[in-house]
C-alpha cells in the first residue's frame, strides 16, 4: 500500500482499477509479468531497440544531408547509447530477474542513467540527461504503440491516473466509466478542477511524480475530500474507504431532499443559488440540484474538440438549449474567456509566453472582433427566448468595458436592421476578477446592471500565484485577508449602489466560506451544480447576525491558517451531518 497526498478538487470517494496514462498520453501497462512471459518480453525489448535504432539512423542521415555531419553528431551519440551492451544487459536483467515488463525495465534503467547524468556539475554532461529521457520516450513509444490512449472512448469503469489532463480532455470524461482521477500536475483553481467538479467526478490533482509506482490494473482509492490517493490499499484501509464512500452517497441522497426547499436563512433572508455550467446539458442537472438559474455559463467550451470554429448558429443553438431548459429562470451567458489554460484559438507557434497575463478573455475578444460579434449576435438572438443576461469576463479597465458594450450595441443595431428580434433591454454585467476592477468597483458599477466576483482569477492576480500550479498551491488561498478585503468591499459597494452582486468563483462552492460571504452581504451564489444542496443546507442553518459576527471576527485576523481554522470550526458547529429540520418551506 502506498499513500500519496495531492490537492482535493472534486469531492467524493472512488475505488477501482487504475488506468495509467503518462505525459505523452500513452497508456502505461502493468509493471510485472509472469515467469512464462519473460522470453516474449525480452523479444519485445529487442524489437523496440531495433525499431528505435532505425528511426534514429534515418533522422541522423537526413540531418546530415541537410545540415551537415556536425549537426548529425547528436544522433550518432543517441545511437551509441542505445547500442551500449551494458545498457541492454541491465534492462534484460530487470526483465529476467525481477519479472519487470519491458516498459518498466526500460524506464527504471534509463531513468537511472538520466539521474546519474543530472548529478554532474559540468553543465554539458548534466544536460545529457535530456538525451537519455528522449531515448526512454522513444523506446516506450515503440513498446506501447503509437496510439494515444483515447480516454473519451473508455467503456469499462476505471480510476484514471495521468500526468496531466487538460480541461478539454476532462470535459470528455464519462462519469459512468471514470470513477475518479488523480493527476501529477494541476492546481486548485485550474479549469481541469472546475470541470471535474461540474461532472461530479472525485478528483485529486498536483500529486507530484507517482505514475511509475503504479501499474495498470492496480487497485486505487481516490479521496476527493482529503486530497489523497491510495495505491494498492490493504484490507482495513479498503474497508474504511468503502464505509466512507457509502456515507458520502448517503449524504448526497439526504441532501436531495432539500431540492424543492428554498435557500432561506433562519431569519428569513433569501439567498439565490445559481449554477455554473460549461455545457448545455448541464442545465438539466442544475435544475435537478435545485438551481434558481445559471449564474455563469462558460461558453468557451463550445470550442472544445471542434475542428472548425463554431458558427453563429452553433452558438445560438447551444444558448437556446440552455434557455429552454431553464424556462423563465435567469441565464447569465458569459462571453468568450478563451486563452490561458482554456482553449486558445492562437496557433502554437504564436503561443503567448505568459498566457494568464496575456491576450486572454475579453482582451482576446476585443482583438478578434469578428469572433466576438458572432457570439454577441447569437446571445442577442437567444435573448428573446427567456431570461437571458450577458456578462463580460476579466474586465480590467473602464475602456474595455465601454468598448465591449459598444460592440454589443453595434451587434444589436445590426440585428434590428436585419429584422431579427432581440431584447433591447438585455441586462449587461461584468466579472470582477482582476484587482483593478475590484479596487475601482465604484466607477465600474455605473456602467453595468450586475456584477459577479470571479475569485478563481481574483485570488491568482491579487496574490501573484498561478491558479494551476501545485508548487504554489499553499499560497493560492481565497481566505487570504488581502483577497477577503477586496471581496468585502466589492459586495458593499454593489449593495450601496443597489446593483446585484454574485460570486461565481470556486470559493462559493466551498461550504467553509458560506457564512463569511453571507456576513459580507452577498445574497447570490453561483456554484458547481453538485454543490447547491450543501450550500443550501448551510444557508438554512444560519442567521444573519451569526454570519455578520463571523465576518467581523475574520476581518480582524491576519493569518490565513487562523482564518481557515476559525471558519472550519464555525462550520463544524452547524452539525451538517444531521437532517434538515429548519423551517422555510
Ligand atoms: C473565476 O475566475 O473565478 C471564474 C469564475 O472564471 P473562470 O474560472 O472561468 O476563469
Ligand atoms: Mg476567471
Tab-separated table of C-alpha atoms and ligand atoms in Angstrom, residues 191 298 334 337 342 360 393-394 431 433 454 456-458 467, ligand 2:
chain	number	residue	atom	x	y	z
A	191	UNK	CA	-10.080	24.531	-15.216
A	298	UNK	CA	-18.743	29.381	-19.602
A	334	UNK	CA	-20.515	34.888	-20.227
A	337	UNK	CA	-12.988	33.614	-21.930
A	342	UNK	CA	-8.639	27.221	-21.530
A	360	UNK	CA	-6.878	36.191	-22.923
A	393	UNK	CA	-15.062	38.339	-18.361
A	394	UNK	CA	-11.790	39.715	-16.995
A	431	UNK	CA	-16.940	39.733	-13.894
A	433	UNK	CA	-11.819	39.096	-11.263
A	454	UNK	CA	-14.616	35.617	-10.177
A	456	UNK	CA	-10.564	31.923	-9.162
A	457	UNK	CA	-8.790	34.671	-11.046
A	458	UNK	CA	-9.073	37.329	-8.371
A	467	UNK	CA	-4.073	29.089	-10.096
B	2	LIG	MG1	-11.969	33.845	-14.454
